[in-house]
Coordinates of C-alpha atoms in Angstrom, one line a residue:
Chain A
M581 CA 132.2 132.3 112.8
I582 CA 129.7 129.5 113.3
Y583 CA 128.8 126.8 111.0
I584 CA 126.8 123.6 111.0
D585 CA 126.4 121.2 108.1
Y586 CA 124.4 117.9 107.7
K587 CA 125.4 115.1 105.2
T588 CA 123.5 111.9 104.8
N589 CA 125.1 108.9 103.3
N590 CA 122.9 105.8 103.1
D591 CA 121.6 105.6 106.6
E592 CA 124.4 107.5 108.2
L593 CA 124.2 111.2 109.3
K594 CA 127.3 113.3 109.6
I595 CA 127.1 116.6 111.4
T596 CA 129.9 119.0 111.0
L597 CA 130.3 121.7 113.7
R598 CA 132.6 124.6 113.5
G599 CA 133.2 127.8 115.5
H600 CA 132.0 128.8 118.9
L601 CA 129.7 126.3 120.5
D602 CA 128.0 128.7 123.0
A603 CA 124.5 129.4 124.0
A604 CA 123.8 131.8 121.1
F605 CA 124.9 129.2 118.6
V606 CA 123.2 126.3 120.3
S607 CA 119.9 128.1 120.6
K608 CA 119.9 128.5 116.8
V609 CA 120.7 124.9 115.9
W610 CA 119.1 122.9 118.7
R611 CA 115.7 122.4 117.1
E612 CA 117.0 122.0 113.7
S613 CA 119.6 119.3 114.5
I614 CA 117.3 117.3 116.7
N615 CA 114.6 117.4 114.0
K616 CA 117.1 116.3 111.4
L617 CA 118.2 113.4 113.6
E618 CA 114.6 112.3 114.3
S619 CA 113.6 112.5 110.7
T620 CA 116.5 110.7 109.2
K621 CA 116.9 108.1 112.0
P622 CA 120.4 107.2 111.0
S623 CA 122.1 103.9 112.1
L624 CA 125.2 105.9 112.7
L625 CA 125.5 109.6 113.8
E626 CA 128.9 111.0 113.4
I627 CA 129.8 114.4 114.7
D628 CA 132.8 116.1 113.2
A629 CA 133.9 118.6 115.8
S630 CA 137.4 119.3 114.6
G631 CA 136.5 122.9 113.8
V632 CA 135.1 123.7 117.3
E633 CA 137.1 126.5 118.8
Y634 CA 135.2 126.9 122.0
C635 CA 132.6 124.8 123.8
N636 CA 130.7 125.6 127.0
G637 CA 127.9 123.9 128.8
A638 CA 125.4 124.7 126.1
G639 CA 127.6 123.2 123.4
A640 CA 128.1 120.1 125.6
A641 CA 124.3 119.9 126.1
L642 CA 123.8 119.8 122.3
I643 CA 126.3 117.0 121.7
L644 CA 125.1 115.0 124.7
Q645 CA 121.5 115.4 123.7
L646 CA 122.2 114.1 120.2
K647 CA 124.2 111.2 121.7
Q648 CA 121.5 110.4 124.1
K649 CA 118.8 110.4 121.3
Q650 CA 120.9 107.9 119.3
E651 CA 121.8 105.6 122.2
T652 CA 118.3 105.3 123.6
Q653 CA 117.2 104.0 120.1
N654 CA 120.1 101.6 120.2
R655 CA 121.8 103.3 117.3
R656 CA 125.5 104.2 117.0
F657 CA 127.1 107.5 117.8
S658 CA 130.6 108.7 117.3
I659 CA 132.4 112.0 117.6
V660 CA 135.6 112.9 116.0
G661 CA 138.1 115.7 116.3
L662 CA 136.9 117.2 119.6
R663 CA 139.6 118.9 121.5
K664 CA 140.8 117.1 124.7
D665 CA 139.6 119.8 127.1
F666 CA 136.1 119.9 125.5
E667 CA 135.9 116.1 125.7
Q668 CA 136.7 116.3 129.4
L669 CA 133.8 118.9 129.7
I670 CA 131.4 116.6 128.0
N671 CA 132.5 113.6 130.1
I672 CA 131.9 115.3 133.4
F673 CA 128.6 116.8 132.4
D674 CA 127.1 113.7 130.8
P675 CA 123.8 113.4 132.8
G676 CA 123.2 109.8 131.6
I677 CA 119.9 108.6 130.4
I678 CA 117.2 110.9 131.7
R679 CA 114.3 109.0 133.0
E680 CA 111.1 110.6 131.8
T681 CA 109.0 111.7 134.7
A682 CA 106.1 109.3 135.3
K683 CA 103.4 109.6 132.7
K684 CA 100.2 111.2 133.8
G685 CA 97.5 108.6 134.3
N686 CA 94.1 108.5 132.9
F687 CA 92.4 111.9 133.0
F688 CA 89.3 110.7 134.8
L689 CA 91.4 108.9 137.4
E690 CA 93.5 112.0 138.0
F691 CA 90.4 114.1 138.3
V692 CA 88.9 111.8 140.9
K693 CA 92.2 111.7 142.8
N694 CA 92.6 115.4 142.8
A695 CA 89.0 115.9 143.9
G696 CA 89.5 113.5 146.7
R697 CA 92.7 115.2 147.8
M698 CA 91.0 118.6 147.7
C699 CA 88.1 117.4 149.9
C700 CA 90.5 115.9 152.4
R701 CA 92.5 119.2 152.4
V702 CA 89.4 121.3 152.9
L703 CA 88.2 119.0 155.7
N704 CA 91.6 119.0 157.4
D705 CA 91.8 122.8 157.1
T706 CA 88.4 123.2 158.7
K707 CA 89.3 120.8 161.5
A708 CA 92.5 122.7 162.1
E709 CA 90.6 126.0 162.1
I710 CA 88.0 124.9 164.6
S711 CA 90.6 123.4 167.0
F712 CA 92.7 126.5 166.7
L713 CA 89.7 128.7 167.4
G714 CA 89.0 126.6 170.5
E715 CA 92.6 126.8 171.6
L716 CA 92.6 130.6 171.1
L717 CA 89.4 131.2 173.0
S718 CA 90.4 129.0 175.9
K719 CA 93.7 130.8 176.2
L720 CA 92.1 134.2 175.8
L721 CA 89.7 133.3 178.6
A722 CA 92.7 132.1 180.7
A723 CA 94.3 135.5 180.1
F724 CA 91.2 137.3 181.3
I725 CA 91.0 135.1 184.4
R726 CA 94.7 135.6 185.2
P727 CA 95.7 138.9 183.7
S728 CA 99.1 138.8 185.4
S729 CA 100.2 135.9 183.2
L730 CA 100.1 138.1 180.1
K731 CA 102.9 140.2 178.7
W732 CA 101.2 143.5 179.0
S733 CA 104.1 145.6 177.6
D734 CA 103.8 143.6 174.3
T735 CA 100.1 143.9 174.3
F736 CA 100.3 147.7 174.6
L737 CA 102.9 147.9 171.9
I738 CA 100.8 145.9 169.5
A739 CA 97.7 148.0 170.4
E740 CA 99.6 151.1 169.7
K741 CA 100.8 149.8 166.3
S742 CA 97.5 148.5 165.2
G743 CA 95.2 151.0 167.0
A744 CA 96.7 154.4 167.7
N745 CA 98.7 154.4 164.5
A746 CA 95.6 153.6 162.5
V747 CA 93.6 156.6 163.8
G748 CA 94.6 158.8 160.8
I749 CA 93.5 156.5 158.0
T750 CA 90.3 155.5 159.9
C751 CA 89.4 159.2 160.4
L752 CA 90.1 160.0 156.8
L753 CA 88.0 157.2 155.4
G754 CA 85.2 158.0 157.9
F755 CA 85.1 161.6 156.9
L756 CA 85.2 160.9 153.2
I757 CA 82.5 158.2 153.4
G758 CA 80.3 160.6 155.5
V759 CA 80.7 163.4 152.9
I760 CA 80.2 161.2 149.8
L761 CA 77.3 159.3 151.2
S762 CA 75.4 162.3 152.4
F763 CA 76.1 164.2 149.2
Q764 CA 74.8 161.3 147.1
S765 CA 71.7 160.8 149.2
A766 CA 71.0 164.5 149.3
I767 CA 70.6 164.5 145.5
A768 CA 68.1 161.7 145.7
M769 CA 66.2 163.2 148.6
Q770 CA 66.0 166.6 146.9
Q771 CA 63.3 165.2 144.6
F772 CA 61.1 164.5 147.5
G773 CA 62.0 167.7 149.4
A774 CA 63.2 165.5 152.2
Q775 CA 66.8 166.6 152.5
I776 CA 66.6 167.0 156.3
Y777 CA 66.2 163.2 156.4
V778 CA 69.7 162.8 155.0
A779 CA 70.9 163.1 158.6
D780 CA 68.7 160.2 159.7
L781 CA 69.8 158.0 156.8
I782 CA 73.5 158.6 157.3
V783 CA 73.5 158.4 161.1
I784 CA 71.6 155.1 161.1
S785 CA 73.6 153.5 158.3
L786 CA 76.9 154.6 159.8
F787 CA 76.2 153.5 163.3
R788 CA 74.7 150.2 162.4
E789 CA 76.6 149.0 159.3
L790 CA 79.1 151.2 157.5
G791 CA 81.2 152.4 160.4
P792 CA 81.9 149.0 161.9
L793 CA 82.3 147.4 158.4
I794 CA 84.7 150.0 157.1
T795 CA 86.8 150.0 160.2
A796 CA 86.9 146.2 160.2
I797 CA 88.1 146.2 156.6
I798 CA 90.8 148.7 157.3
F799 CA 91.8 146.7 160.4
A800 CA 91.9 143.5 158.4
A801 CA 94.0 145.0 155.6
R802 CA 96.3 147.0 157.8
S803 CA 96.8 144.9 160.9
G804 CA 95.5 141.4 160.2
S805 CA 97.8 141.0 157.2
A806 CA 100.7 142.4 159.3
Y807 CA 100.1 139.9 162.0
A808 CA 100.1 137.1 159.4
A809 CA 103.2 138.4 157.8
E810 CA 105.1 138.9 161.0
I811 CA 104.2 135.6 162.6
G812 CA 104.7 133.9 159.2
T813 CA 108.2 135.2 158.9
M814 CA 108.9 134.1 162.5
K815 CA 107.6 130.6 161.5
V816 CA 109.9 130.6 158.4
N817 CA 112.9 131.6 160.6
E818 CA 112.1 128.8 163.0
E819 CA 111.5 131.4 165.7
I820 CA 108.2 129.7 166.5
D821 CA 110.0 126.5 167.0
A822 CA 112.4 128.3 169.3
L823 CA 109.5 129.6 171.4
V824 CA 108.1 126.0 171.7
T825 CA 111.4 124.5 172.8
M826 CA 111.8 127.3 175.3
G827 CA 108.5 126.1 176.8
I828 CA 106.7 129.3 175.7
D829 CA 103.4 128.8 174.1
P830 CA 103.4 130.6 170.8
I831 CA 99.6 131.1 170.9
K832 CA 99.7 132.7 174.3
Y833 CA 102.8 134.7 173.6
L834 CA 101.9 135.9 170.1
A835 CA 98.2 135.4 169.4
V836 CA 96.6 136.4 172.7
P837 CA 98.2 139.9 172.9
R838 CA 97.2 140.5 169.2
M839 CA 93.6 139.3 169.8
L840 CA 93.3 141.5 172.9
S841 CA 94.5 144.5 171.1
G842 CA 92.1 143.7 168.3
I843 CA 89.2 143.5 170.7
F844 CA 90.0 146.7 172.5
M845 CA 91.2 148.8 169.5
M846 CA 88.4 148.0 167.1
P847 CA 85.6 149.8 169.0
L848 CA 87.8 152.8 169.6
L849 CA 88.8 153.0 166.0
T850 CA 85.1 152.6 165.0
M851 CA 84.1 155.6 167.3
F852 CA 86.7 157.8 165.5
N853 CA 85.4 156.6 162.2
L854 CA 81.8 157.4 163.2
L855 CA 82.6 160.8 164.6
L856 CA 84.4 161.9 161.5
G857 CA 81.6 160.4 159.4
L858 CA 79.1 162.5 161.2
I859 CA 81.3 165.6 160.8
G860 CA 81.5 164.9 157.1
C861 CA 77.8 164.6 156.9
G862 CA 77.3 167.7 158.9
L863 CA 79.5 169.6 156.5
V864 CA 77.3 168.6 153.6
M865 CA 74.1 169.5 155.6
L866 CA 75.6 172.9 156.4
S867 CA 76.3 173.5 152.7
L868 CA 72.6 172.5 152.0
G869 CA 71.6 175.3 154.2
F870 CA 70.7 173.6 157.5
S871 CA 72.0 175.1 160.6
P872 CA 74.3 173.0 162.9
I873 CA 71.7 172.9 165.7
V874 CA 69.1 171.5 163.4
Y875 CA 71.5 168.8 162.3
L876 CA 72.5 168.0 165.8
N877 CA 68.8 167.7 166.9
R878 CA 68.1 165.5 163.9
I879 CA 70.8 163.0 164.6
Q880 CA 70.0 162.8 168.3
E881 CA 66.4 162.1 167.4
A882 CA 67.2 159.6 164.6
A883 CA 69.7 157.3 166.4
T884 CA 69.3 155.7 169.7
L885 CA 72.0 154.6 172.1
G886 CA 71.0 151.1 171.0
D887 CA 72.1 151.7 167.4
L888 CA 75.5 152.9 168.6
A889 CA 75.9 150.1 171.1
G890 CA 74.8 147.5 168.6
G891 CA 77.3 148.7 166.1
L892 CA 80.1 148.8 168.6
A893 CA 79.3 145.3 170.0
K894 CA 79.8 143.9 166.5
T895 CA 83.3 145.5 166.3
L896 CA 84.4 143.6 169.4
V897 CA 83.7 140.4 167.6
F898 CA 85.2 141.7 164.3
G899 CA 88.4 142.7 166.1
L900 CA 88.7 139.2 167.7
V901 CA 88.1 137.4 164.5
I902 CA 90.4 139.5 162.3
A903 CA 93.3 139.2 164.8
G904 CA 92.6 135.5 165.3
I905 CA 92.6 134.8 161.6
G906 CA 95.8 136.9 161.1
C907 CA 97.6 134.9 163.8
F908 CA 96.2 131.6 162.5
R909 CA 97.3 132.2 159.0
G910 CA 100.7 133.3 160.2
L911 CA 101.2 130.2 162.3
Q912 CA 100.0 128.0 159.3
T913 CA 102.7 129.4 157.1
A914 CA 104.7 126.8 155.1
T915 CA 108.3 127.4 154.2
G916 CA 109.8 130.0 151.9
A917 CA 109.4 133.6 151.1
S918 CA 106.3 133.2 149.0
A919 CA 104.6 131.4 151.8
V920 CA 104.6 134.5 153.9
G921 CA 103.0 136.5 151.1
D922 CA 100.4 133.7 150.7
S923 CA 99.6 133.8 154.4
A924 CA 99.1 137.6 154.3
T925 CA 96.8 137.3 151.4
K926 CA 94.9 134.5 152.9
S927 CA 94.5 136.4 156.1
V928 CA 92.9 139.4 154.4
V929 CA 90.6 137.2 152.2
S930 CA 89.4 135.1 155.1
S931 CA 89.0 138.1 157.4
I932 CA 86.8 140.0 154.9
I933 CA 84.7 136.9 154.2
A934 CA 84.3 136.3 158.0
I935 CA 83.4 140.0 158.6
I936 CA 80.7 140.0 156.0
F937 CA 79.3 136.6 157.1
L938 CA 79.3 137.7 160.8
D939 CA 77.7 141.0 159.8
G940 CA 74.8 139.0 158.3
V941 CA 74.5 136.9 161.4
F942 CA 74.4 140.0 163.6
A943 CA 71.7 141.6 161.3
V944 CA 69.5 138.5 161.8
V945 CA 70.1 138.3 165.6
Y946 CA 69.5 142.1 166.0
Y947 CA 66.3 141.8 164.1
Y948 CA 64.9 139.1 166.3
V949 CA 66.2 140.7 169.5
G950 CA 64.7 144.0 168.3
I951 CA 67.7 146.2 168.5
Chain B
M473 CA 145.7 147.4 134.5
S474 CA 147.7 144.4 135.3
E475 CA 150.5 143.5 133.0
N476 CA 150.0 139.8 133.9
S477 CA 147.5 138.2 131.6
N478 CA 147.1 135.4 134.1
T479 CA 145.3 137.6 136.6
I480 CA 141.5 137.3 136.6
I481 CA 140.6 139.3 139.6
K482 CA 142.6 142.3 140.8
V483 CA 141.8 144.2 144.0
E484 CA 143.4 147.6 144.2
N485 CA 143.6 149.7 147.4
L486 CA 140.2 148.5 148.5
T487 CA 138.8 150.2 151.6
A488 CA 135.4 149.0 152.7
G489 CA 133.1 149.7 155.6
Y490 CA 129.6 150.3 156.8
G491 CA 128.8 153.9 157.7
D492 CA 131.7 155.3 159.6
V493 CA 133.2 152.0 160.5
A494 CA 136.0 150.7 158.3
I495 CA 136.1 147.0 158.0
I496 CA 139.0 146.6 155.5
K497 CA 141.6 149.2 154.9
D498 CA 143.7 149.5 151.7
V499 CA 143.8 145.9 150.6
N500 CA 145.7 144.7 147.5
F501 CA 145.8 141.3 146.0
E502 CA 145.3 139.3 142.8
V503 CA 143.6 136.1 141.9
K504 CA 145.1 134.0 139.1
K505 CA 143.1 132.2 136.4
G506 CA 142.1 128.7 137.4
E507 CA 143.3 128.9 141.0
I508 CA 141.4 128.1 144.1
F509 CA 141.7 131.2 146.2
V510 CA 140.6 131.2 149.8
I511 CA 139.9 134.2 151.9
L512 CA 140.1 133.4 155.6
G513 CA 140.4 135.0 159.0
G514 CA 138.7 135.1 162.4
S515 CA 135.1 135.8 162.8
G516 CA 134.0 139.3 162.0
C517 CA 137.2 140.2 160.2
G518 CA 135.4 141.2 157.0
K519 CA 135.7 138.0 154.9
S520 CA 132.2 138.1 153.6
T521 CA 132.3 141.9 153.2
L522 CA 135.5 141.6 151.1
M523 CA 133.8 139.0 148.9
K524 CA 130.7 141.1 148.5
H525 CA 132.9 143.9 147.3
M526 CA 134.6 141.6 144.9
M527 CA 131.4 140.7 143.2
G528 CA 130.1 144.2 143.1
L529 CA 127.3 143.8 145.6
L530 CA 128.5 146.6 147.8
P531 CA 130.2 149.9 146.7
P532 CA 133.6 150.3 148.3
V533 CA 134.6 153.5 150.2
S534 CA 137.6 153.7 147.9
G535 CA 139.6 151.4 145.6
R536 CA 138.9 149.3 142.6
V537 CA 138.1 145.7 141.8
F538 CA 138.9 144.4 138.3
I539 CA 137.2 141.3 137.1
D540 CA 138.9 140.0 133.9
G541 CA 140.3 143.5 133.3
K542 CA 137.0 145.3 133.8
D543 CA 136.3 147.5 136.8
I544 CA 133.2 146.2 138.5
V545 CA 132.9 149.2 140.8
T546 CA 132.3 151.8 138.2
A547 CA 130.6 149.5 135.6
K548 CA 127.0 150.4 135.0
G549 CA 124.1 149.0 132.9
Q550 CA 125.0 146.5 130.2
D551 CA 128.7 146.5 131.0
R552 CA 127.9 145.5 134.6
I553 CA 125.6 142.7 133.5
E554 CA 128.3 141.4 131.1
I555 CA 130.8 141.2 134.1
L556 CA 128.2 139.6 136.3
K557 CA 127.4 136.9 133.7
G558 CA 131.0 135.9 134.0
I559 CA 130.7 135.1 137.7
G560 CA 128.6 132.7 139.7
V561 CA 127.9 133.0 143.4
M562 CA 126.9 130.4 146.0
Y563 CA 125.5 132.1 149.0
Q564 CA 125.9 130.7 152.5
N565 CA 122.5 129.2 152.8
G566 CA 122.1 128.5 149.1
A567 CA 119.6 131.4 148.5
L568 CA 117.6 129.1 146.2
F569 CA 114.3 130.5 145.3
G570 CA 111.8 128.8 147.5
S571 CA 108.9 128.9 145.1
M572 CA 110.7 127.1 142.3
N573 CA 112.0 123.6 142.1
L574 CA 115.7 122.9 141.5
L575 CA 115.3 122.7 137.7
E576 CA 113.5 126.0 137.5
N577 CA 116.1 127.6 139.8
I578 CA 118.8 126.8 137.3
C579 CA 116.7 127.6 134.3
L580 CA 116.0 131.1 135.5
V581 CA 119.2 132.7 134.3
L582 CA 119.2 130.7 131.1
E583 CA 115.7 132.0 130.3
E584 CA 116.9 135.5 131.1
Y585 CA 120.1 135.5 129.0
T586 CA 119.8 132.9 126.3
D587 CA 117.3 132.0 123.6
L588 CA 117.7 128.3 124.1
P589 CA 114.6 126.2 123.6
K590 CA 113.0 124.9 126.7
D591 CA 114.2 121.3 126.4
A592 CA 117.7 122.5 125.8
M593 CA 117.6 124.6 129.0
E594 CA 116.3 121.7 131.0
F595 CA 119.0 119.5 129.5
I596 CA 121.6 122.0 130.6
A597 CA 120.1 122.2 134.1
R598 CA 120.1 118.4 134.4
M599 CA 123.7 118.4 133.3
R600 CA 124.6 120.9 136.1
L601 CA 122.7 118.9 138.7
K602 CA 124.5 115.7 137.6
V603 CA 127.8 117.4 138.1
V604 CA 126.9 118.1 141.7
S605 CA 125.4 114.6 142.1
L606 CA 121.8 115.8 142.4
D607 CA 120.4 114.0 139.4
G608 CA 117.0 112.7 140.2
S609 CA 116.2 115.7 142.5
E610 CA 115.2 118.0 139.6
H611 CA 111.6 118.4 140.7
K612 CA 112.3 118.7 144.4
M613 CA 111.6 122.1 146.1
P614 CA 114.4 123.7 148.1
S615 CA 112.5 123.1 151.3
E616 CA 112.5 119.4 150.6
I617 CA 116.2 118.9 150.5
S618 CA 118.9 118.9 153.1
G619 CA 121.4 121.7 153.8
G620 CA 124.3 120.0 151.9
M621 CA 122.0 119.4 148.9
K622 CA 121.0 123.0 149.0
K623 CA 124.7 124.1 148.8
R624 CA 125.3 121.7 146.0
A625 CA 122.2 122.9 144.1
A626 CA 123.4 126.5 144.6
I627 CA 126.7 125.6 143.1
A628 CA 124.9 124.0 140.1
R629 CA 122.8 127.2 139.8
A630 CA 125.9 129.4 140.0
M631 CA 127.4 127.4 137.1
A632 CA 124.4 127.8 134.8
L633 CA 126.0 130.4 132.5
D634 CA 129.4 128.8 132.5
P635 CA 131.1 131.5 134.6
K636 CA 134.8 131.8 134.7
I637 CA 134.7 132.6 138.4
L638 CA 132.7 131.0 141.2
F639 CA 132.4 132.7 144.5
L640 CA 131.5 130.4 147.4
D641 CA 130.5 131.8 150.8
E642 CA 131.3 129.2 153.5
P643 CA 130.6 126.1 151.3
S644 CA 131.4 123.7 154.1
A645 CA 129.9 125.4 157.1
G646 CA 127.2 123.3 158.8
L647 CA 127.9 120.2 156.8
D648 CA 129.0 116.8 158.1
P649 CA 132.7 115.9 157.4
I650 CA 131.8 113.4 154.6
T651 CA 129.5 115.8 152.7
S652 CA 132.0 118.6 153.3
S653 CA 134.8 116.5 151.8
Q654 CA 132.7 115.5 148.8
L655 CA 132.1 119.2 148.2
D656 CA 135.9 119.8 148.4
D657 CA 136.4 117.1 145.8
L658 CA 133.7 118.7 143.6
I659 CA 135.5 122.1 143.8
I660 CA 138.8 120.6 142.9
E661 CA 137.3 118.6 140.0
L662 CA 135.6 121.7 138.6
S663 CA 138.7 123.7 138.9
R664 CA 141.0 121.2 137.3
N665 CA 138.6 120.1 134.6
L666 CA 136.8 123.2 133.6
G667 CA 139.4 125.7 134.6
I668 CA 137.0 127.6 136.8
T669 CA 138.6 130.1 139.2
F670 CA 137.2 129.7 142.7
V671 CA 137.1 132.4 145.4
I672 CA 136.1 130.8 148.7
V673 CA 135.4 132.3 152.1
T674 CA 135.7 129.7 154.8
H675 CA 137.4 128.9 158.0
E676 CA 137.2 125.1 157.9
L677 CA 140.8 124.1 158.2
P678 CA 140.7 120.6 156.7
S679 CA 138.9 122.0 153.7
I680 CA 141.5 124.8 153.4
Y681 CA 144.4 122.4 153.4
K682 CA 142.7 120.2 150.8
V683 CA 141.5 122.7 148.2
A684 CA 143.4 126.0 148.6
D685 CA 146.1 126.9 146.1
R686 CA 146.6 130.2 147.8
V687 CA 145.0 132.0 150.8
V688 CA 144.8 135.5 152.0
M689 CA 144.3 136.0 155.7
L690 CA 142.5 139.0 157.0
D691 CA 143.1 140.5 160.4
K692 CA 140.5 142.2 162.5
N693 CA 142.8 144.6 164.3
T694 CA 144.9 145.9 161.5
K695 CA 141.9 145.6 159.0
S696 CA 144.2 144.3 156.3
I697 CA 145.9 141.2 154.9
I698 CA 148.4 139.7 157.3
A699 CA 149.4 136.7 155.3
T700 CA 149.3 135.4 151.8
G701 CA 150.5 132.1 150.4
K702 CA 150.0 128.4 150.6
P703 CA 148.3 127.2 153.8
D704 CA 151.0 124.5 154.6
Y705 CA 153.7 127.0 154.2
L706 CA 152.0 129.6 156.4
R707 CA 151.4 127.0 159.1
D708 CA 155.0 126.2 159.4
N709 CA 156.8 129.3 158.4
S710 CA 154.8 132.4 159.0
D711 CA 156.5 135.0 161.2
N712 CA 153.2 136.1 162.6
P713 CA 152.3 134.0 165.7
W714 CA 148.6 134.5 165.3
V715 CA 148.7 133.1 161.7
R716 CA 150.5 130.0 163.0
Q717 CA 148.0 129.7 165.8
F718 CA 145.2 129.8 163.3
F719 CA 146.5 127.1 161.1
N720 CA 147.5 124.9 164.0
R721 CA 144.1 125.4 165.7
E722 CA 145.6 126.6 168.9
S723 CA 144.2 129.2 171.2

């Protein structure tokens, strides 16, 4: 049985509490009693706790909060009839006067401050990224010059995980994109009676743009995020610090093998993607009534080796950038479990932005070079 | 069930292990209300495993564990939650949620299990932090505080729902002697003033002598309890030479 009662007498407030002072009870009366206290502003608050049978932390919180409200206003407070053991509880839990956290300053001032902080952070980030990129490239170059200094077994293991194990999904996506794209364009081309040119369309768009892009996005989502999460977890567990104090350079030990595997695996995966894309397209062409030999002649005529090489050259850079960003985000990880998730997310987001941006750059360069 | 109403935890014929490997075989003991009960033993003897079974984290191979008369091994759903609400656990490294500050860490269970208004929850959280002398650090993140502070914050969090039993996994490991001693004082104070039962896994001898009302000692070879009683008594009177060695810190 729970019970609370308020009695006002001149400017004194008497609160009578009875029953179980637990969280369920306190949650019912917390607001009410504090509002009562604040509206009556009594010079003396007396709590009659002689009927309290049980009191836990929540009950103590209620009594202490009322006491604190009174005392900060320099008004009197008294409590009667509280059992000895509950009194003990209240005494050890009394948090004292809680200092209010610093009041927020002027809105405009806060805004300017935050904007300034934000700018500094972005600039610092950019600086860190550029210096990290430089460090990565110089160490990558060093690894190329002296291949014996690299841990090849690790590199091959990473290449297997991010390359060989990704063949299935890359092929599947390539095939589906080939089928869907050629089917969609066949419908449009039918109006002009130019269905045979579906082969031209698909082979050019796959070789130059879609193949490399799709493979890069798969790689970023599948392996770039894994690099960030793995290295991020190592950072959180102080394993990176352990490497540093052992005199092992974490960039050379962790990032270079991943970047190498990125560079070498991306073109291979892209070729699988392209092959399956062409097979998918061929299937649609076959169903439209073209014989396989016609299709083969058509694609050989439409695409040059330059188209293929241009596409694959892009993937070398994509692989490097995705792996680099994954490692960079991983090494940047702050502390805590959520930081690892943040790093993985950031790695995928930055990788995809970088891929699209670089793809645009390549398009412009290829246009001027004439590939 | 136990005929003794003073018993709060009762472990009956508990056998525990991982896969085919038994860690503890056929262990029986009781913890009394309000006592500070210490589980100790050499490294790898299954202290933490035993404690994890006592709080229902791992299913035993056989045997039963009663918390306040209810079997935690077979309890499911709401019953299990009711039992768990009565216990608080401090994990070895605190296991504070890294994405929340100390106040939010403590408020989490209150939000989950009570309808208290927000300011009431924060007030309770501040009270808990005050008890472990962490007042003023409410808005710090776990990554910003030291190891000792993390352990104290974890105790504050474990106390959020006024549990009757607190399990502490190596509370003084990795702390300096002064902080460790303060933590011991805190444990004694909470036990004496609030009547909380403590189950502590540790092998810090000074801390054992200071806080323990009773200890059980596990042995790696026999996979069972080799000694029970007060630490001072065991040190001087145990008939097992290994137990005397342990308490006298000899090799």
